[in-house]
Tab-separated table of C-alpha atoms (C1' of nucleotides) in Angstrom:
chain	number	residue	atom	x	y	z
A	1	MET	CA	44.645	6.549	174.514
A	2	SER	CA	42.382	5.133	172.276
A	3	THR	CA	38.951	3.901	173.501
A	4	GLY	CA	39.615	-0.384	172.483
A	5	ALA	CA	38.812	-2.035	170.070
A	6	ALA	CA	34.610	-2.916	169.806
A	7	PRO	CA	32.968	-0.878	171.743
A	8	ASP	CA	29.945	-1.824	170.659
A	9	ARG	CA	30.910	-5.155	172.177
A	10	LEU	CA	32.088	-3.780	174.982
A	11	HIS	CA	28.500	-2.318	175.514
A	12	ARG	CA	26.655	-5.398	174.890
A	13	GLU	CA	28.910	-8.101	177.083
A	14	VAL	CA	28.264	-5.544	180.013
A	15	LEU	CA	24.836	-5.428	179.496
A	16	GLU	CA	24.036	-8.913	179.033
A	17	TRP	CA	26.341	-9.227	182.035
A	18	TYR	CA	24.361	-6.816	184.005
A	19	ALA	CA	21.120	-8.040	183.252
A	20	VAL	CA	21.822	-11.562	184.898
A	21	SER	CA	24.539	-10.387	187.775
A	22	ALA	CA	23.186	-6.950	188.849
A	23	ARG	CA	22.379	-7.205	192.755
A	24	ASP	CA	19.223	-6.357	193.890
A	25	LEU	CA	19.411	-3.037	196.130
A	26	PRO	CA	16.335	-1.523	196.911
A	27	TRP	CA	17.078	1.798	195.392
A	28	ARG	CA	17.336	0.380	192.149
A	29	ARG	CA	13.405	-0.845	191.739
A	30	PRO	CA	11.716	0.401	190.161
A	31	GLU	CA	9.453	1.769	192.765
A	32	ALA	CA	12.312	4.061	194.176
A	33	THR	CA	11.523	7.830	193.879
A	34	PRO	CA	13.780	9.651	193.413
A	35	TRP	CA	14.922	11.109	196.855
A	36	GLY	CA	15.015	7.549	197.492
A	37	ILE	CA	18.374	6.958	194.762
A	38	PHE	CA	19.298	10.277	196.083
A	39	VAL	CA	19.965	9.153	200.046
A	40	SER	CA	21.256	6.044	198.579
A	41	GLU	CA	23.702	8.059	196.606
A	42	VAL	CA	24.945	10.339	199.729
A	43	MET	CA	25.054	7.841	201.737
A	44	LEU	CA	27.214	5.145	199.127
A	45	GLN	CA	30.175	8.161	199.036
A	46	GLN	CA	33.194	6.547	200.363
A	47	THR	CA	31.017	3.463	202.304
A	48	PRO	CA	29.752	-0.031	201.191
A	49	VAL	CA	26.750	-1.536	200.158
A	50	VAL	CA	26.428	-3.873	202.673
A	51	ARG	CA	26.763	-1.471	205.856
A	52	VAL	CA	24.260	1.370	203.409
A	53	GLU	CA	21.087	-0.832	202.928
A	54	PRO	CA	19.897	-1.282	206.866
A	55	VAL	CA	20.438	2.344	206.970
A	56	TRP	CA	18.187	3.438	203.626
A	57	ARG	CA	15.499	1.498	205.127
A	58	ILE	CA	15.316	2.895	208.206
A	59	TRP	CA	15.869	6.438	206.931
A	60	LEU	CA	13.370	6.317	204.385
A	61	GLU	CA	11.259	4.355	206.232
A	62	ARG	CA	11.130	7.408	209.041
A	63	TRP	CA	11.576	10.495	206.029
A	64	PRO	CA	10.010	9.179	202.971
A	65	SER	CA	10.098	13.018	201.187
A	66	PRO	CA	12.879	15.898	201.657
A	67	ALA	CA	10.181	17.638	203.367
A	68	ASP	CA	9.707	14.904	205.819
A	69	LEU	CA	14.017	15.211	206.779
A	70	ALA	CA	13.758	18.911	206.598
A	71	ALA	CA	11.153	19.101	209.511
A	72	GLU	CA	13.692	17.397	211.935
A	73	ALA	CA	16.193	18.881	213.842
A	74	PRO	CA	19.799	18.441	211.821
A	75	GLY	CA	20.895	16.403	215.265
A	76	GLU	CA	18.449	13.234	214.371
A	77	ALA	CA	19.703	13.292	210.823
A	78	VAL	CA	23.443	12.620	212.362
A	79	ARG	CA	21.765	10.209	215.237
A	80	ALA	CA	20.332	8.489	212.417
A	81	TRP	CA	23.067	8.564	210.216
A	82	GLY	CA	24.424	5.935	212.755
A	83	ARG	CA	28.804	4.519	212.338
A	84	LEU	CA	27.747	5.064	208.449
A	85	GLY	CA	31.269	6.806	208.689
A	86	TYR	CA	31.781	10.698	208.213
A	87	PRO	CA	28.493	12.202	209.386
A	88	ARG	CA	29.290	15.369	207.934
A	89	ARG	CA	27.166	13.680	205.265
A	90	ALA	CA	24.316	13.786	207.517
A	91	LEU	CA	24.397	17.305	207.756
A	92	ARG	CA	24.749	18.008	203.921
A	93	LEU	CA	21.456	15.431	203.164
A	94	HIS	CA	19.366	17.217	205.872
A	95	ALA	CA	20.581	20.719	204.105
A	96	ALA	CA	19.775	19.629	201.169
A	97	ALA	CA	16.263	18.532	202.126
A	98	VAL	CA	16.024	21.751	203.791
A	99	ALA	CA	16.874	23.412	199.786
A	100	MET	CA	14.442	21.362	198.323
A	101	THR	CA	11.746	22.066	200.160
A	102	GLU	CA	12.729	25.708	200.351
A	103	ARG	CA	13.784	26.073	196.657
A	104	HIS	CA	12.231	22.972	194.497
A	105	GLY	CA	8.794	22.651	195.662
A	106	GLY	CA	9.649	19.401	197.831
A	107	THR	CA	11.194	17.676	195.291
A	108	VAL	CA	14.972	16.974	194.074
A	109	PRO	CA	15.751	18.440	191.281
A	110	PRO	CA	15.696	16.780	188.327
A	111	THR	CA	19.326	18.193	186.435
A	112	GLU	CA	22.784	17.831	186.580
A	113	ALA	CA	22.714	21.111	186.991
A	114	GLU	CA	20.751	22.139	190.387
A	115	LEU	CA	21.499	18.964	191.609
A	116	LEU	CA	25.477	20.624	192.039
A	117	THR	CA	23.936	23.160	193.366
A	118	LEU	CA	22.883	20.879	196.589
A	119	PRO	CA	24.780	20.507	199.815
A	120	GLY	CA	27.055	17.717	199.630
A	121	VAL	CA	26.299	16.826	196.135
A	122	GLY	CA	29.734	16.892	194.014
A	123	THR	CA	30.681	15.887	190.141
A	124	TYR	CA	29.749	12.489	190.819
A	125	THR	CA	26.727	12.476	192.987
A	126	ALA	CA	24.901	15.150	190.704
A	127	ALA	CA	25.686	12.577	187.571
A	128	ALA	CA	24.518	9.811	189.083
A	129	VAL	CA	20.815	11.194	190.654
A	130	ALA	CA	20.432	12.851	186.805
A	131	THR	CA	20.828	9.798	185.319
A	132	PHE	CA	19.566	6.830	188.069
A	133	ALA	CA	16.464	8.504	189.314
A	134	PHE	CA	15.877	11.204	186.269
A	135	GLY	CA	17.370	9.153	183.565
A	136	GLU	CA	19.148	12.085	182.064
A	137	ARG	CA	21.796	11.230	179.642
A	138	THR	CA	24.985	11.878	181.391
A	139	THR	CA	28.779	10.662	182.179
A	140	VAL	CA	29.042	8.947	185.733
A	141	VAL	CA	32.348	8.851	186.587
A	142	ASP	CA	33.441	6.936	190.218
A	143	THR	CA	35.800	4.995	191.333
A	144	ASN	CA	34.587	2.032	189.868
A	145	VAL	CA	33.884	3.523	186.705
A	146	ARG	CA	37.866	4.745	186.560
A	147	ARG	CA	39.340	1.302	187.405
A	148	VAL	CA	37.375	-0.356	184.910
A	149	LEU	CA	37.931	1.617	182.373
A	150	THR	CA	41.770	1.932	183.444
A	151	ARG	CA	42.222	-1.359	183.324
A	152	VAL	CA	39.985	-2.459	180.075
A	153	VAL	CA	41.401	0.786	177.949
A	154	SER	CA	44.237	2.146	179.219
A	155	GLY	CA	45.844	-1.196	180.588
A	156	ALA	CA	46.877	0.212	183.709
A	157	GLU	CA	46.289	-1.715	186.882
A	158	TYR	CA	44.987	1.493	188.534
A	159	PRO	CA	43.927	4.607	187.832
A	160	ALA	CA	45.666	7.767	188.567
A	161	PRO	CA	45.087	9.582	191.762
A	162	SER	CA	42.758	11.991	191.099
A	163	PRO	CA	40.791	12.038	187.471
A	164	THR	CA	42.520	13.212	184.134
A	165	ARG	CA	41.532	14.724	181.173
A	166	ALA	CA	41.827	11.825	179.393
A	167	GLU	CA	40.253	9.586	181.398
A	168	LEU	CA	36.819	12.045	180.957
A	169	THR	CA	36.941	11.634	177.866
A	170	VAL	CA	37.017	8.399	177.641
A	171	ALA	CA	34.215	7.960	180.065
A	172	ALA	CA	32.450	10.631	178.311
A	173	GLY	CA	32.758	8.586	174.598
A	174	LEU	CA	31.994	5.677	176.167
A	175	VAL	CA	28.061	6.583	176.908
A	176	PRO	CA	25.839	4.938	174.302
A	177	ALA	CA	23.531	7.852	172.783
A	178	ASP	CA	20.237	6.512	173.644
A	179	PRO	CA	19.411	7.523	177.193
A	180	ALA	CA	17.536	4.371	178.856
A	181	ARG	CA	21.109	3.091	176.831
A	182	ALA	CA	22.924	5.382	178.917
A	183	ARG	CA	21.732	4.956	182.065
A	184	THR	CA	22.130	1.388	182.670
A	185	TRP	CA	25.660	1.394	180.856
A	186	SER	CA	26.390	3.497	183.434
A	187	VAL	CA	24.666	1.731	186.712
A	188	ALA	CA	26.099	-2.081	184.854
A	189	VAL	CA	29.942	-0.209	184.746
A	190	MET	CA	30.210	0.835	188.370
A	191	GLU	CA	28.726	-2.900	189.337
A	192	LEU	CA	30.779	-4.609	187.318
A	193	GLY	CA	33.788	-2.604	189.088
A	194	ALA	CA	31.763	-3.140	192.229
A	195	ILE	CA	31.647	-7.023	192.174
A	196	VAL	CA	34.217	-8.053	189.329
A	197	CYS	CA	36.673	-5.959	188.546
A	198	THR	CA	37.289	-5.227	192.106
A	199	ALA	CA	40.799	-3.706	193.426
A	200	ARG	CA	42.823	-5.812	195.544
A	201	VAL	CA	41.902	-9.402	194.218
A	202	PRO	CA	39.912	-9.628	190.415
A	203	HIS	CA	37.935	-11.913	189.079
A	204	CYS	CA	39.110	-11.686	185.496
A	205	THR	CA	37.396	-15.486	185.327
A	206	ARG	CA	34.708	-14.363	185.516
A	207	CYS	CA	34.597	-11.142	183.613
A	208	PRO	CA	32.311	-10.722	180.845
A	209	VAL	CA	35.169	-8.257	178.913
A	210	ALA	CA	38.104	-10.269	179.976
A	211	ASP	CA	38.801	-11.044	176.042
A	212	LEU	CA	38.985	-7.122	175.155
A	213	CYS	CA	40.352	-5.974	178.205
A	214	ALA	CA	43.902	-4.334	177.508
A	215	TRP	CA	45.275	-4.753	181.276
A	216	GLN	CA	44.572	-8.640	180.901
A	217	LEU	CA	45.775	-8.740	177.244
A	218	ALA	CA	48.780	-7.146	178.386
A	219	GLY	CA	49.139	-10.211	181.437
A	220	ARG	CA	48.228	-8.044	183.866
A	221	PRO	CA	51.259	-6.027	184.299
A	222	ALA	CA	51.437	-4.589	188.238
A	223	HIS	CA	50.997	-1.497	189.357
A	224	GLN	CA	54.005	1.079	188.063
A	225	GLY	CA	55.068	3.810	190.189
A	226	PRO	CA	53.995	5.529	194.093
A	227	ALA	CA	51.857	3.329	196.007
A	228	ARG	CA	48.721	4.984	196.766
A	229	ARG	CA	49.195	7.129	200.800
A	230	GLY	CA	47.008	5.353	203.092
A	231	GLN	CA	44.921	6.357	205.682
A	232	ALA	CA	46.586	7.082	208.790
A	233	TRP	CA	44.279	6.266	211.545
A	234	GLU	CA	45.489	5.655	215.576
A	235	GLY	CA	45.514	8.966	216.970
A	236	THR	CA	43.980	11.009	214.826
A	237	ASP	CA	42.019	13.910	214.815
A	238	ARG	CA	39.137	11.441	212.709
A	239	GLN	CA	39.414	8.460	215.014
A	240	LEU	CA	38.917	10.717	218.380
A	241	ARG	CA	36.039	13.046	216.814
A	242	GLY	CA	34.803	9.195	215.633
A	243	ALA	CA	34.512	8.435	219.451
A	244	LEU	CA	33.626	12.055	221.034
A	245	MET	CA	30.297	11.741	218.128
A	246	ALA	CA	29.496	8.000	219.143
A	247	VAL	CA	29.235	9.488	222.902
A	248	LEU	CA	26.972	11.597	221.249
A	249	ARG	CA	24.533	10.078	219.428
A	250	GLU	CA	23.926	7.180	221.639
A	251	SER	CA	23.034	9.913	224.838
A	252	SER	CA	19.587	10.990	224.306
A	253	GLU	CA	20.021	14.079	227.186
A	254	PRO	CA	23.082	16.474	226.527
A	255	VAL	CA	26.285	15.438	227.520
A	256	PRO	CA	28.897	16.795	230.450
A	257	ARG	CA	32.631	18.066	229.138
A	258	THR	CA	33.757	15.800	231.549
A	259	THR	CA	32.080	12.559	229.995
A	260	LEU	CA	33.690	13.892	226.275
A	261	GLU	CA	37.505	14.974	228.583
A	262	ALA	CA	37.821	10.755	229.382
A	263	LEU	CA	37.741	9.777	226.212
A	264	SER	CA	41.525	11.654	225.600
A	265	ASP	CA	44.125	12.454	227.846
A	266	ASN	CA	45.438	15.100	225.021
A	267	GLU	CA	44.051	17.714	226.245
A	268	ILE	CA	45.306	19.947	223.148
A	269	GLN	CA	43.732	17.329	220.181
A	270	ARG	CA	40.608	17.104	222.955
A	271	GLU	CA	39.873	20.982	223.127
A	272	ARG	CA	40.765	20.925	218.328
A	273	CYS	CA	38.718	18.320	218.002
A	274	LEU	CA	35.499	19.529	220.008
A	275	ASP	CA	36.178	22.851	218.433
A	276	SER	CA	36.560	21.677	215.104
A	277	LEU	CA	32.854	19.797	215.522
A	278	VAL	CA	30.878	22.391	217.094
A	279	ALA	CA	32.384	24.810	213.989
A	280	ASP	CA	31.187	21.481	212.232
A	281	GLY	CA	28.101	22.047	213.036
A	282	LEU	CA	27.620	18.252	214.121
A	283	VAL	CA	28.165	19.027	218.094
A	284	GLU	CA	25.867	22.036	219.519
A	285	PRO	CA	27.224	24.051	222.910
A	286	LEU	CA	24.896	24.275	225.569
A	287	PRO	CA	25.246	26.362	228.990
A	288	GLY	CA	26.835	24.999	231.520
A	289	GLU	CA	30.170	23.123	229.726
A	290	GLN	CA	26.949	20.690	227.778
A	291	PHE	CA	27.127	19.610	224.794
A	292	ARG	CA	24.571	17.638	222.114
A	293	LEU	CA	23.771	16.980	218.950
A	294	PRO	CA	22.302	19.960	216.931
A	295	ALA	CA	18.769	21.124	217.508
A	296	SER	CA	18.514	24.496	215.802
A	297	ARG	CA	19.304	25.245	212.219
A	298	GLU	CA	22.055	26.731	210.667
A	299	ALA	CA	25.310	24.453	210.327
A	300	SER	CA	28.182	24.850	207.677
B	1	DT	C1'	46.356	20.687	194.535
B	2	DA	C1'	46.703	18.822	198.447
B	3	DC	C1'	44.710	17.725	202.728
B	4	DC	C1'	40.129	16.619	206.019
B	5	DC	C1'	36.806	14.243	207.179
B	6	DG	C1'	34.278	7.453	209.838
B	7	DT	C1'	33.740	2.978	210.640
B	8	DG	C1'	34.957	-1.906	209.781
B	9	DG	C1'	35.884	-5.661	206.426
B	10	DT	C1'	39.202	-8.192	204.055
B	11	DC	C1'	42.989	-10.941	202.582
C	1	DT	C1'	48.443	-8.629	210.930
C	2	DG	C1'	48.131	-4.315	209.186
C	3	DA	C1'	47.677	-1.475	205.202
C	4	DC	C1'	44.327	-1.171	202.035
C	5	DC	C1'	40.133	-0.097	200.437
C	6	DA	C1'	34.759	1.908	200.208
C	7	DA	C1'	29.367	4.684	194.325
C	8	DG	C1'	33.075	11.855	196.748
C	9	DG	C1'	32.792	16.203	198.970
C	10	DG	C1'	34.572	20.885	200.943
C	11	DT	C1'	37.716	23.714	201.235
DNA sequence: TACCCGTGGTC
DNA sequence: TGACCAAGGGT
């Protein structure tokens, strides 16, 4: 796989487009702190910007530093997480704040390697925070970057189910040498994927690099190969776990088991979900068949 | 590796 | 209308 023609032009066009087209998001502003950027990256995992922004604002106002969050019960983080989904992320974000407070002097560690050791921080998030908060020159690859580079460079509509070695090599090879330029490049490619080179209906007429996009030049051929497996929902454990968590989030008092049992007729599934929530540290069982969000520290 | 983990909007 | 998708991580 080649990196396509004229990377210099690719850089220039994308960066110029970003300069005039970027959304004004609070975690991108100069006054955003590393902690604010860290929180945004965790919230944005599999969750759209429009849903994250209001929760992020409230979160940062309430807990402006890692130590502020670390001083709270993990259940408060889960409650403030609201309906962002995947509430284990809230628990991990709290655990990360505890780790920052205990091991990093209450600050967000500035290197990709250190970030990677924190709960809830994987390859993408470590690279994103190292780059966006600290200016480290590294390779940021998320679903947007993968889709944009697959189209522009490889000429296919969609990337493979998981990143290939070749894909990561291409992405790394396109990162500008200058750290400041590299940082803007990463956020710009992500932004292009988020608002122009979208998954379902790409807006190629508004794309700054349509004239050098391999997929566009090939006539936008349809996706070959098997359809990606969808996400089943109705009747799944995820649905019931979500319903159980919603009840517990809304209640400031412990919830009796009978209230939770009313959410499903399937006793086997009910018990499995409640047990798994307790095992995950999202729910704390109390004496007398009652449950609440976790007030104590332990969890995962 | 493949699967599990929430929630809501879009076409 | 429902299948697909969204700045992934953990196991």
